[in-house]
PDB file of N, CA and C in Angstrom:
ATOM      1  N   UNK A 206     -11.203 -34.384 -32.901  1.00 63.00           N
ATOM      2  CA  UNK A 206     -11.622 -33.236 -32.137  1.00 63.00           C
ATOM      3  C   UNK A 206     -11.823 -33.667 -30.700  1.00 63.00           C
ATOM      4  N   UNK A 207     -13.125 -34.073 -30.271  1.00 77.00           N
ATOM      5  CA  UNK A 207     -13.217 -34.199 -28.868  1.00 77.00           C
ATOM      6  C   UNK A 207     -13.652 -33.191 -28.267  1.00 77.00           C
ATOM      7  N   UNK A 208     -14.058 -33.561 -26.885  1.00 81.00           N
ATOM      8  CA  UNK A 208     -14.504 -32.310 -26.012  1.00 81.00           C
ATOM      9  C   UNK A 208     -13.428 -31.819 -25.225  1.00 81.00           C
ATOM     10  N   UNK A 209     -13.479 -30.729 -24.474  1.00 83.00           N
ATOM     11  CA  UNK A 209     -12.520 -29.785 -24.236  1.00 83.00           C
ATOM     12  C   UNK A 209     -12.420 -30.478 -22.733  1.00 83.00           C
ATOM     13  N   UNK A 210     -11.043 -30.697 -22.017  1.00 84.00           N
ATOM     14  CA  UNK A 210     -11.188 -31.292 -20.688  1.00 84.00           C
ATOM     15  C   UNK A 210     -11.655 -30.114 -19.588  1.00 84.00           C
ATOM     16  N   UNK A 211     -12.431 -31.262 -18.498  1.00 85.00           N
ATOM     17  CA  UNK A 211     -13.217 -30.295 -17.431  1.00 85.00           C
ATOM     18  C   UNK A 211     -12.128 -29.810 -16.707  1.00 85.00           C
ATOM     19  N   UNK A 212     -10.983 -30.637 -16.502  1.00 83.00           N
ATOM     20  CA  UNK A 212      -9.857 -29.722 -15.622  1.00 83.00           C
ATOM     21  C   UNK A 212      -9.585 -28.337 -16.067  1.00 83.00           C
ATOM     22  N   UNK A 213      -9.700 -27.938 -17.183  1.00 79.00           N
ATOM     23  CA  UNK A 213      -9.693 -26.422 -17.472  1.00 79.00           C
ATOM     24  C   UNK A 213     -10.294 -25.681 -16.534  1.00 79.00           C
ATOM     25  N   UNK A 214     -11.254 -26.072 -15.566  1.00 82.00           N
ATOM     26  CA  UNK A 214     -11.913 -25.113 -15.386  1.00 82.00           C
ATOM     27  C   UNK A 214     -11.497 -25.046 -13.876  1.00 82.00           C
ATOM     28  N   UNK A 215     -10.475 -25.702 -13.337  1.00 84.00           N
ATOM     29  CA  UNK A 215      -9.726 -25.871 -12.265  1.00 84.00           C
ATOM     30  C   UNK A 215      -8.393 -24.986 -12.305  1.00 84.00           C
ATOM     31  N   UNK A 216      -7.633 -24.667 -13.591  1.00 82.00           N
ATOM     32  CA  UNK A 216      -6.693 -24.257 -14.005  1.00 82.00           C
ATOM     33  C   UNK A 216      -6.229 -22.734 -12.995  1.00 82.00           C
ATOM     34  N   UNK A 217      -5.523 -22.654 -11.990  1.00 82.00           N
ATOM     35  CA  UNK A 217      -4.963 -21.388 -11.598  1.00 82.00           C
ATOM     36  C   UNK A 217      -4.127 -20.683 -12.798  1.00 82.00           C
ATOM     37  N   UNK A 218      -4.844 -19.166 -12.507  1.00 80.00           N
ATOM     38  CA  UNK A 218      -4.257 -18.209 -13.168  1.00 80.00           C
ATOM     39  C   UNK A 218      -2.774 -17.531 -12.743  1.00 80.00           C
ATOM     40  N   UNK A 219      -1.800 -17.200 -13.238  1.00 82.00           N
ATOM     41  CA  UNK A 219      -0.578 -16.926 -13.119  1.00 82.00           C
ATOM     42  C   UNK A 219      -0.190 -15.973 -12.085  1.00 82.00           C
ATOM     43  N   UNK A 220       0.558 -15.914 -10.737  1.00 77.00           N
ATOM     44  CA  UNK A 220       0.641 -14.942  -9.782  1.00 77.00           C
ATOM     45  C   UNK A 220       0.594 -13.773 -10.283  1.00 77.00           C
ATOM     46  N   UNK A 221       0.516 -12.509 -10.317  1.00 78.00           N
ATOM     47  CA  UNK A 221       1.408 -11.652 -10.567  1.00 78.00           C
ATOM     48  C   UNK A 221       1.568 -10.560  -9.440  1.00 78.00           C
ATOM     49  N   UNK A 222       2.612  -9.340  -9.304  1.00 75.00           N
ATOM     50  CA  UNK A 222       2.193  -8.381  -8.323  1.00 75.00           C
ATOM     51  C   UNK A 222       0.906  -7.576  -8.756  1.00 75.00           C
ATOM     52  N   UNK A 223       0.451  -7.441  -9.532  1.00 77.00           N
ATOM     53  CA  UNK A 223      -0.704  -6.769  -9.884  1.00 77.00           C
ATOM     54  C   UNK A 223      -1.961  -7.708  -9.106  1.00 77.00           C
ATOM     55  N   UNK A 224      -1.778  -8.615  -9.666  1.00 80.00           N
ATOM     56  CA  UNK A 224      -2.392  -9.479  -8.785  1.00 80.00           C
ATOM     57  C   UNK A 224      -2.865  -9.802  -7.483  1.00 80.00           C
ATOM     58  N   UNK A 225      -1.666  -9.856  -6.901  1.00 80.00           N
ATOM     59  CA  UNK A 225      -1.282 -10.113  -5.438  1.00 80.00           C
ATOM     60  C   UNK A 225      -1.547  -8.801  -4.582  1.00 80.00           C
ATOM     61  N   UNK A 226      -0.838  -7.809  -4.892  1.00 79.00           N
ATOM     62  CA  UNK A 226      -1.196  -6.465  -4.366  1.00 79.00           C
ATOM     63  C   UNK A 226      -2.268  -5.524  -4.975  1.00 79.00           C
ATOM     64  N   UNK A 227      -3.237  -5.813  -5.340  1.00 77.00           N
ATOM     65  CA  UNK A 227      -4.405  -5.451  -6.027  1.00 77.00           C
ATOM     66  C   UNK A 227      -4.234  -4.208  -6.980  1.00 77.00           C
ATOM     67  N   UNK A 228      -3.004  -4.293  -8.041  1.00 83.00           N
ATOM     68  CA  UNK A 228      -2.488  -2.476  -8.244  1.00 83.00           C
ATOM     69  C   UNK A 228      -3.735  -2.715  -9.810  1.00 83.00           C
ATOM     70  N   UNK A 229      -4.421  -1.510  -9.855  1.00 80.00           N
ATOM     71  CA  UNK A 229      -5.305  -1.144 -10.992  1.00 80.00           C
ATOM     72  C   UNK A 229      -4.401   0.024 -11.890  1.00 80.00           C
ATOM     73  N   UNK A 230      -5.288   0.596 -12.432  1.00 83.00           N
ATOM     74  CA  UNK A 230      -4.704   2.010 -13.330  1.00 83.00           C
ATOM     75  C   UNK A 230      -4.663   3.102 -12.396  1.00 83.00           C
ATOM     76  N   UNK A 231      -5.078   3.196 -11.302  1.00 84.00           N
ATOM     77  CA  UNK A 231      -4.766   4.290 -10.572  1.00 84.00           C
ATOM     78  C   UNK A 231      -3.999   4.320  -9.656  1.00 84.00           C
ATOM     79  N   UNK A 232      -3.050   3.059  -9.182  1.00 86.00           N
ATOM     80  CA  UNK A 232      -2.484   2.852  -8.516  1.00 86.00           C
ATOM     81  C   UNK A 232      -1.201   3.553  -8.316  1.00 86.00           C
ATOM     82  N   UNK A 233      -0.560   4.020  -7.307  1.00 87.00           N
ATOM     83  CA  UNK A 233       0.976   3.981  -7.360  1.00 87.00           C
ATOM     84  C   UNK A 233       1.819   3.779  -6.605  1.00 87.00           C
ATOM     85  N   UNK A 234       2.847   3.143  -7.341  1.00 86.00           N
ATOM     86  CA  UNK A 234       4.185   2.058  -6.421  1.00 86.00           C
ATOM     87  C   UNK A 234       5.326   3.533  -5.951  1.00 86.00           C
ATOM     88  N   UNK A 235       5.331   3.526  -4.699  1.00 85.00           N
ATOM     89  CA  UNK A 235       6.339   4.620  -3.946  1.00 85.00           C
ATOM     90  C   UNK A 235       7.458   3.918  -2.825  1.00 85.00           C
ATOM     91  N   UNK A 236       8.807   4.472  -3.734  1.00 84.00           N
ATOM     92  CA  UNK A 236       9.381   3.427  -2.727  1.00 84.00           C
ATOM     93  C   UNK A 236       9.910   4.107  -1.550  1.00 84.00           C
ATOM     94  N   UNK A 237       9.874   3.712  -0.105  1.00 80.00           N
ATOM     95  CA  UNK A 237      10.166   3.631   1.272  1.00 80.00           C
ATOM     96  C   UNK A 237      10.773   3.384   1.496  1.00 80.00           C
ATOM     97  N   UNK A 238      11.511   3.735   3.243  1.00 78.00           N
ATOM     98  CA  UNK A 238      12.845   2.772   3.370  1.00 78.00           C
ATOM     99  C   UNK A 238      12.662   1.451   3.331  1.00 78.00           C
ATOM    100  N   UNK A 239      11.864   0.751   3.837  1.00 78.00           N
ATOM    101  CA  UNK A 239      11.061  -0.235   4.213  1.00 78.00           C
ATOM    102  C   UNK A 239      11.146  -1.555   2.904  1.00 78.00           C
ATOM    103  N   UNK A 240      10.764  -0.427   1.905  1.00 82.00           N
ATOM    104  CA  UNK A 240      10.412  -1.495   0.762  1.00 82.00           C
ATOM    105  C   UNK A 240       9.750  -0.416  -0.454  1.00 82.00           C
ATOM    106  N   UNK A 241       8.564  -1.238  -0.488  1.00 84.00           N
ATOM    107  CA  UNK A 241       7.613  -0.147  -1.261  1.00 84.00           C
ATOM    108  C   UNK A 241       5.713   0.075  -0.849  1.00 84.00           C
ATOM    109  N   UNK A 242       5.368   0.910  -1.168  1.00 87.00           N
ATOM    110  CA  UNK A 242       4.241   0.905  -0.795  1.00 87.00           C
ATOM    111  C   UNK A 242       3.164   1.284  -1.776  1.00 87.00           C
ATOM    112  N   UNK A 243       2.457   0.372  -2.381  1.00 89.00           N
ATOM    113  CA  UNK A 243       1.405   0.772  -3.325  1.00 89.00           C
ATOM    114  C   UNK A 243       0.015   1.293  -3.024  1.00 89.00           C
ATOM    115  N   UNK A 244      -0.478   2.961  -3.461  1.00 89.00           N
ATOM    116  CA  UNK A 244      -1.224   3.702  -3.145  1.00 89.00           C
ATOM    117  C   UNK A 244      -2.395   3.848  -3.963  1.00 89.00           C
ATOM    118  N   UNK A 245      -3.726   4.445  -3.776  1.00 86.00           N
ATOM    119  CA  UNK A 245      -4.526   4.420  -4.594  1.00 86.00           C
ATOM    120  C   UNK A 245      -5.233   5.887  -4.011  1.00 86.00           C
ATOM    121  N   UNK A 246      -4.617   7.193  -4.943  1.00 79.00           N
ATOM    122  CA  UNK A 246      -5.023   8.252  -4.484  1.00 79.00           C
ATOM    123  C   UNK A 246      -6.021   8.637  -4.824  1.00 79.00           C
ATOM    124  N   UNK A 247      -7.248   7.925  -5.879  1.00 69.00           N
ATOM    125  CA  UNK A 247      -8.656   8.548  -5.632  1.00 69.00           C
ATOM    126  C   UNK A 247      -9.433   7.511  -4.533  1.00 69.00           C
ATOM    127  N   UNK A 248      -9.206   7.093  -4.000  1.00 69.00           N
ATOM    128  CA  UNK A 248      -9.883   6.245  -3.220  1.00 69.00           C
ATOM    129  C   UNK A 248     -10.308   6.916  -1.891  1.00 69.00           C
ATOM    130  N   UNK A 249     -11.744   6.935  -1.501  1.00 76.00           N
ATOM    131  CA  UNK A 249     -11.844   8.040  -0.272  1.00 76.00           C
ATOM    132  C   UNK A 249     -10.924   7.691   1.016  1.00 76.00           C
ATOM    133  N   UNK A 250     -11.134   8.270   2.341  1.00 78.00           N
ATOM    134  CA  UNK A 250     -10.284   8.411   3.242  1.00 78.00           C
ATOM    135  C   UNK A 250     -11.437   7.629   3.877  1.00 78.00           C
ATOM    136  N   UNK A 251     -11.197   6.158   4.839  1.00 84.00           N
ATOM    137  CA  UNK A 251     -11.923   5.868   5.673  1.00 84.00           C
ATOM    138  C   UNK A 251     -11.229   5.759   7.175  1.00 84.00           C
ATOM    139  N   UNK A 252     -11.901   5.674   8.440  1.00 89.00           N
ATOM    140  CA  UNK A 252     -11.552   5.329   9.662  1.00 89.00           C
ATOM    141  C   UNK A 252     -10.693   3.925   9.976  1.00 89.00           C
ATOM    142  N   UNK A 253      -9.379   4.144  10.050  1.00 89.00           N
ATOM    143  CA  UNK A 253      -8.789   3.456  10.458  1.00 89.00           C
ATOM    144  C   UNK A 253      -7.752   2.685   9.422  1.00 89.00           C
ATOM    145  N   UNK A 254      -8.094   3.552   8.142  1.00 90.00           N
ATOM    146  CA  UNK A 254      -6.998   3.184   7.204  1.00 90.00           C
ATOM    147  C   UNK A 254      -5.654   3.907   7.382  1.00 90.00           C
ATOM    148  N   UNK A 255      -4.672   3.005   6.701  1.00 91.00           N
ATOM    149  CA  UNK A 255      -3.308   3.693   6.693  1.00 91.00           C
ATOM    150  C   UNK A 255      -3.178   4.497   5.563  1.00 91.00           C
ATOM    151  N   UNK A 256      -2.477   5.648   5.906  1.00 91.00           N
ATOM    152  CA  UNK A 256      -2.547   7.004   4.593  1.00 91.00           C
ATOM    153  C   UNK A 256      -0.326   6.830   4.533  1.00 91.00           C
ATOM    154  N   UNK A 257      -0.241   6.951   3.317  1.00 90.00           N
ATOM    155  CA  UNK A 257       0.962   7.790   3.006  1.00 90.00           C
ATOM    156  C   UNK A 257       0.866   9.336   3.439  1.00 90.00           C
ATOM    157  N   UNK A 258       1.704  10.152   3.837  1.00 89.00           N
ATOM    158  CA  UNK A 258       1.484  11.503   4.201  1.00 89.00           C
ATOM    159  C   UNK A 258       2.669  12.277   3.943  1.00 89.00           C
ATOM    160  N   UNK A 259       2.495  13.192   3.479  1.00 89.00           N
ATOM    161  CA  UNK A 259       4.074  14.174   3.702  1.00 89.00           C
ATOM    162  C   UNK A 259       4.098  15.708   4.227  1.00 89.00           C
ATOM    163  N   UNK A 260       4.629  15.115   5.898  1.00 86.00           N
ATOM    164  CA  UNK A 260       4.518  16.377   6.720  1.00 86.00           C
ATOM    165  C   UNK A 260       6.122  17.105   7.006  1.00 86.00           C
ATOM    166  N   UNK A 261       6.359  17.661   7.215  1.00 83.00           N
ATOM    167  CA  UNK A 261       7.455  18.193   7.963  1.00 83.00           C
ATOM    168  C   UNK A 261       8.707  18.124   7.406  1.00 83.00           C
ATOM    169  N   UNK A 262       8.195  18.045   5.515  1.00 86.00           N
ATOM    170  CA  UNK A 262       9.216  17.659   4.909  1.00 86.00           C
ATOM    171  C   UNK A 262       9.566  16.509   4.509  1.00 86.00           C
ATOM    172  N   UNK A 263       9.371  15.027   5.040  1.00 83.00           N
ATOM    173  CA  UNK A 263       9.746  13.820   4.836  1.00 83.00           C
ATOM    174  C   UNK A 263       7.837  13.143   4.774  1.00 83.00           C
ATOM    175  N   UNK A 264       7.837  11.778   4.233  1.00 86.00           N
ATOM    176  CA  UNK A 264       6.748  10.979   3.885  1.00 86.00           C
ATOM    177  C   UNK A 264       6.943  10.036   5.133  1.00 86.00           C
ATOM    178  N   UNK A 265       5.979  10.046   5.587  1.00 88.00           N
ATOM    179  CA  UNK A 265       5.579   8.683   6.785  1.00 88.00           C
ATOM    180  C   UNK A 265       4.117   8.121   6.653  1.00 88.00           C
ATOM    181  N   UNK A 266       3.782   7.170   7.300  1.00 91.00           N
ATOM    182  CA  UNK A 266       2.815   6.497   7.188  1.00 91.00           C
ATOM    183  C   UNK A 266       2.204   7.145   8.350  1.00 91.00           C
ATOM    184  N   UNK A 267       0.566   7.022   8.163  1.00 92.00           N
ATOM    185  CA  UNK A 267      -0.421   7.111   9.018  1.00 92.00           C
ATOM    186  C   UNK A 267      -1.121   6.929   9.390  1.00 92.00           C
ATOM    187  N   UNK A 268      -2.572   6.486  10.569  1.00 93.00           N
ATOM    188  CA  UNK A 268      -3.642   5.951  10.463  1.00 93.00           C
ATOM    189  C   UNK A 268      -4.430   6.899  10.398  1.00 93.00           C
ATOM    190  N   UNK A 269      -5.474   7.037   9.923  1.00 91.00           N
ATOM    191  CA  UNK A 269      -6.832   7.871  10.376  1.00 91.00           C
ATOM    192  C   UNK A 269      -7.598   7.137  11.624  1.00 91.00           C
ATOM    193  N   UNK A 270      -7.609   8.539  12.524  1.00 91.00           N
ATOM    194  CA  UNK A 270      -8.360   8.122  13.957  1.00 91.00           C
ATOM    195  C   UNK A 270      -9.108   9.290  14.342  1.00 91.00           C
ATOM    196  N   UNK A 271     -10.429   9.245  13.964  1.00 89.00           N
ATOM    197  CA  UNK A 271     -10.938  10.424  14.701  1.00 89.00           C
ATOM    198  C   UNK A 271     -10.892  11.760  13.021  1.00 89.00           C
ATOM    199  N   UNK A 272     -10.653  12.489  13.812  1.00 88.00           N
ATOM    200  CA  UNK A 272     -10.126  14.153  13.114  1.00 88.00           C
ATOM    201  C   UNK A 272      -8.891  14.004  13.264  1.00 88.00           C
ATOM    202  N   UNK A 273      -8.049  12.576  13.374  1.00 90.00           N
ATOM    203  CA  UNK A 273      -6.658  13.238  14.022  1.00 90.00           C
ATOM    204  C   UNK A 273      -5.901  11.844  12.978  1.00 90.00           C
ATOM    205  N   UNK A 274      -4.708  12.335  12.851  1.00 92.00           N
ATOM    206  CA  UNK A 274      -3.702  11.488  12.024  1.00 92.00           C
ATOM    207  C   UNK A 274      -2.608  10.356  13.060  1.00 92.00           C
ATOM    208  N   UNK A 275      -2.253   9.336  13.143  1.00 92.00           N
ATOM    209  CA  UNK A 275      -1.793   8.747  14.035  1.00 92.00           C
ATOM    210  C   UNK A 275      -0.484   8.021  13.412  1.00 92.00           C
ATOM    211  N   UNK A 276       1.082   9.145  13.750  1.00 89.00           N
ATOM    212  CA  UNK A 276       1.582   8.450  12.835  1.00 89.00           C
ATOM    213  C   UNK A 276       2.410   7.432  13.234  1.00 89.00           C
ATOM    214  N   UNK A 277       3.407   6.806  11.990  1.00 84.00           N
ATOM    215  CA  UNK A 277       4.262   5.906  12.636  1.00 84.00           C
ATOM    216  C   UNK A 277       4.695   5.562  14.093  1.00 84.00           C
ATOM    217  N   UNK A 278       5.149   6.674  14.246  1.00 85.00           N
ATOM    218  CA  UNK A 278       6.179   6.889  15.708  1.00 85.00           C
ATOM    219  C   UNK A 278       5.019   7.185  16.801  1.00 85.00           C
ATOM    220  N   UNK A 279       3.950   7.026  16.459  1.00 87.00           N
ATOM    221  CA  UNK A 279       3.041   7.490  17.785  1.00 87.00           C
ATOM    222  C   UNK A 279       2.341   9.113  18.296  1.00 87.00           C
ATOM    223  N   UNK A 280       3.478   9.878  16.921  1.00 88.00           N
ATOM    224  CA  UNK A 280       2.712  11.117  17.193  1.00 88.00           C
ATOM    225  C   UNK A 280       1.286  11.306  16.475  1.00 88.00           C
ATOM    226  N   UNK A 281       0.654  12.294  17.131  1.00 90.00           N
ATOM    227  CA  UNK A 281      -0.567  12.837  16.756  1.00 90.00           C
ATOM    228  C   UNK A 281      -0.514  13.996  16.052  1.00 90.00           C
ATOM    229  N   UNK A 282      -1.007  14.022  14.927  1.00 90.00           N
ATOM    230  CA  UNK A 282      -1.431  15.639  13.979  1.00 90.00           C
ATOM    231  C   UNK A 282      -2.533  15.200  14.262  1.00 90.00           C
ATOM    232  N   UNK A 283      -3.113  16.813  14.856  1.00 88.00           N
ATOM    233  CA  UNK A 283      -4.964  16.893  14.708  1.00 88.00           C
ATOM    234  C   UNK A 283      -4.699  18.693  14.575  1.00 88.00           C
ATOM    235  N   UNK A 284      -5.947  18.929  14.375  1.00 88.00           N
ATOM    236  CA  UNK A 284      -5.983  20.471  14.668  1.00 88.00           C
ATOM    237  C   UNK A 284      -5.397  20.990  13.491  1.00 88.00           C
ATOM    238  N   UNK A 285      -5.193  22.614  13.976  1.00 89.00           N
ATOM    239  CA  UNK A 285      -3.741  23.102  13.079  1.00 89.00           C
ATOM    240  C   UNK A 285      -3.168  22.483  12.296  1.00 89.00           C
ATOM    241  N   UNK A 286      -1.976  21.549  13.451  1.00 87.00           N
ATOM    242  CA  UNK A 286      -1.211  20.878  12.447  1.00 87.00           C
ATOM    243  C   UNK A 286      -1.922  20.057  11.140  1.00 87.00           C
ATOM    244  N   UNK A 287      -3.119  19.556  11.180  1.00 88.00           N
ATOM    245  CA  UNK A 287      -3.296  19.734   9.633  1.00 88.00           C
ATOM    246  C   UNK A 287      -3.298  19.925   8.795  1.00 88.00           C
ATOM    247  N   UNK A 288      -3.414  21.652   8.729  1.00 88.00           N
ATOM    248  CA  UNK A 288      -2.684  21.990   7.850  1.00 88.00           C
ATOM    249  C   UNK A 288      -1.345  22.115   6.821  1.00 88.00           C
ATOM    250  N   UNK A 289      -0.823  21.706   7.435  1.00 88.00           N
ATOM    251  CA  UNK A 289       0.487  21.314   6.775  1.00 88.00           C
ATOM    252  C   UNK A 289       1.071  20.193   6.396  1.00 88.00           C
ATOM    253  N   UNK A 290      -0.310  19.035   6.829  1.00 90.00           N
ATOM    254  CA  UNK A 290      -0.121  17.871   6.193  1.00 90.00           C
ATOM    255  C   UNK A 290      -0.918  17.725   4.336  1.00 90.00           C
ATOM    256  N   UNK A 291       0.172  17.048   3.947  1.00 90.00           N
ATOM    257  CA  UNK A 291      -0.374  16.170   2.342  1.00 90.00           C
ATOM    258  C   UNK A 291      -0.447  15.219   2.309  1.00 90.00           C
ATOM    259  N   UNK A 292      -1.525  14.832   2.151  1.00 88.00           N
ATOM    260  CA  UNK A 292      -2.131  13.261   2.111  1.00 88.00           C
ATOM    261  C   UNK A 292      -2.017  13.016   0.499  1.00 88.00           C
ATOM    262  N   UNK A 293      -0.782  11.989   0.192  1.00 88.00           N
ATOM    263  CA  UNK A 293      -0.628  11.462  -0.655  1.00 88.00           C
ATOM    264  C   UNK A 293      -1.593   9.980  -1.500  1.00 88.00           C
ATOM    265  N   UNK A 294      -2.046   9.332  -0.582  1.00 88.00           N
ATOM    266  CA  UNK A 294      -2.903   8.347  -0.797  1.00 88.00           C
ATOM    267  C   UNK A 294      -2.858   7.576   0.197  1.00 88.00           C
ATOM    268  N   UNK A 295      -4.264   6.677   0.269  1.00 91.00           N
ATOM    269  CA  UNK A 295      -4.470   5.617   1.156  1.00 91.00           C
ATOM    270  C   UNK A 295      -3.648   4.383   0.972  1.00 91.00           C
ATOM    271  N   UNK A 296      -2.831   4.012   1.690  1.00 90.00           N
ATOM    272  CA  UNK A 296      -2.046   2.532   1.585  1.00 90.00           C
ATOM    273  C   UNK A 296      -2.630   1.235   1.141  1.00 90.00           C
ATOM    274  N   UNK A 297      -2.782   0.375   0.090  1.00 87.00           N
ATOM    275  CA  UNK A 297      -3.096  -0.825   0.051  1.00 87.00           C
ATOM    276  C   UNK A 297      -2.682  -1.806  -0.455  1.00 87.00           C
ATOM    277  N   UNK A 298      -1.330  -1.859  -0.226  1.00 87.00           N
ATOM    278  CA  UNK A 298      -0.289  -2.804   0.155  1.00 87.00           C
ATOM    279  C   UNK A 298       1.343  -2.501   0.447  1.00 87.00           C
ATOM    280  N   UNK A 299       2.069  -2.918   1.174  1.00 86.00           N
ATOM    281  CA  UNK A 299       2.970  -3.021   1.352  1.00 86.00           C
ATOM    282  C   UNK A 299       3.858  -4.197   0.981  1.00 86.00           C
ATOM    283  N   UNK A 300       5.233  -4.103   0.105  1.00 83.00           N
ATOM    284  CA  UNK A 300       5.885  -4.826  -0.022  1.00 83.00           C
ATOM    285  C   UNK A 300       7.249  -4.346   0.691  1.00 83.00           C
ATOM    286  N   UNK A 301       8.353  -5.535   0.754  1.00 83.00           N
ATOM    287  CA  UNK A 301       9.282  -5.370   2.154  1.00 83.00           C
ATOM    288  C   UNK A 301      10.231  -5.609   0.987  1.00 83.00           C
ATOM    289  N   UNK A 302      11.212  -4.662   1.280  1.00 75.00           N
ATOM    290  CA  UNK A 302      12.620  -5.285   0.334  1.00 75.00           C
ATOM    291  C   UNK A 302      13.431  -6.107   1.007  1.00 75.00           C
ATOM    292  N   UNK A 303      14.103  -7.188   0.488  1.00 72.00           N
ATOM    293  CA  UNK A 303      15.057  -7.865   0.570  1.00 72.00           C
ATOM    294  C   UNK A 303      15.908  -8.209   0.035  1.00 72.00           C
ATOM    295  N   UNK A 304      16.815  -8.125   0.555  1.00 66.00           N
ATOM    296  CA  UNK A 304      18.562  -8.273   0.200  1.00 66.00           C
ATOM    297  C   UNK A 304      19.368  -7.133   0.238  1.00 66.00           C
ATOM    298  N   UNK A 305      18.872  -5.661   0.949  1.00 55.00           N
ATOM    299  CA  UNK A 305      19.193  -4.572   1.254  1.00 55.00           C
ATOM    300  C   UNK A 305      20.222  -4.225   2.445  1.00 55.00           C
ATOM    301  N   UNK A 306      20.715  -5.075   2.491  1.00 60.00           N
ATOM    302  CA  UNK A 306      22.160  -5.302   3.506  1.00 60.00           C
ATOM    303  C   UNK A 306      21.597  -5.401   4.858  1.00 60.00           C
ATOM    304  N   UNK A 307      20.715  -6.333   4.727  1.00 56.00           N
ATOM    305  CA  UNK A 307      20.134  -7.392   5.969  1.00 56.00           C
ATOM    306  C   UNK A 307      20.662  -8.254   6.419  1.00 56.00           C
ATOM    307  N   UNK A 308      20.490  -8.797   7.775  1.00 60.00           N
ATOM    308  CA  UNK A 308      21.476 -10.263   7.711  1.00 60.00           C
ATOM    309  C   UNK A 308      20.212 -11.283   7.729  1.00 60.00           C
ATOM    310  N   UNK A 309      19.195 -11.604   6.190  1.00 53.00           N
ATOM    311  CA  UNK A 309      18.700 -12.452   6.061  1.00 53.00           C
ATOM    312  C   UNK A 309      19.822 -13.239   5.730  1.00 53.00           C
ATOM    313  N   UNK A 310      19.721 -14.807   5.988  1.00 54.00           N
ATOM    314  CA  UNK A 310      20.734 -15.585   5.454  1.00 54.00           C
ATOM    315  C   UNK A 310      20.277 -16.409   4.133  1.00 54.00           C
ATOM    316  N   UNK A 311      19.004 -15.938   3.390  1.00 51.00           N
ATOM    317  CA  UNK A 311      18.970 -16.769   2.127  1.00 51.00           C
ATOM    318  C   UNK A 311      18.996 -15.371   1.290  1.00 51.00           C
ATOM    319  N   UNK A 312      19.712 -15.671  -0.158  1.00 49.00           N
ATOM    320  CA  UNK A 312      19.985 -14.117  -0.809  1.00 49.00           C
ATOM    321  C   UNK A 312      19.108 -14.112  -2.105  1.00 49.00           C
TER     322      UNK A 312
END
């Protein structure tokens, strides 16, 4: 028999994306041009987080600033235009695709 070795208790646990990108049971993976972006839509709305959004017909990313939405490209929804935004969930993580007819040179 013997005793159990102390390095066990040194032992790293196995990567995973669940892991790495913190995805729980409420999570969800939405894919972008970009890549993908994993969301967590009960999670409240705080100052200065990035939101998934779908305005004007298409999904873009956003910050919360203020009363006002700050998106990708630099425009501002505040006001009105609120209304016609859907806040899909708060962003908390992004993954980047690769090998999508990039000129990375490792494949």
């Amino acid at each position: 028999m013997g005793f159990p070795s102390p390095a066990g208790d040194y032992v790293e646990q196995r990567l995973t994306p669940e892991r790495i990108c913190g995805i729980g049971m409420d999570s969800r993976i939405l894919e972008t041009s970009s890549g993908f972006a994993v969301i967590e839509p009960v999670t409240r709305l705080v100052q200065g987080r990035v939101l998934l959004i779908l305005s004007g017909g298409r999904t873009q990313f956003a910050r919360v600033m203020g009363r006002a939405l700050i998106c990708d490209d630099g425009e501002a929804i505040e006001g009105e235009a609120l209304d016609g935004v859907t806040v899909i969930g708060p962003v908390t993580a992004l993954i980047n695709a690769v090998g999508r007819d990039d000129d990375c040179p490792v494949p």
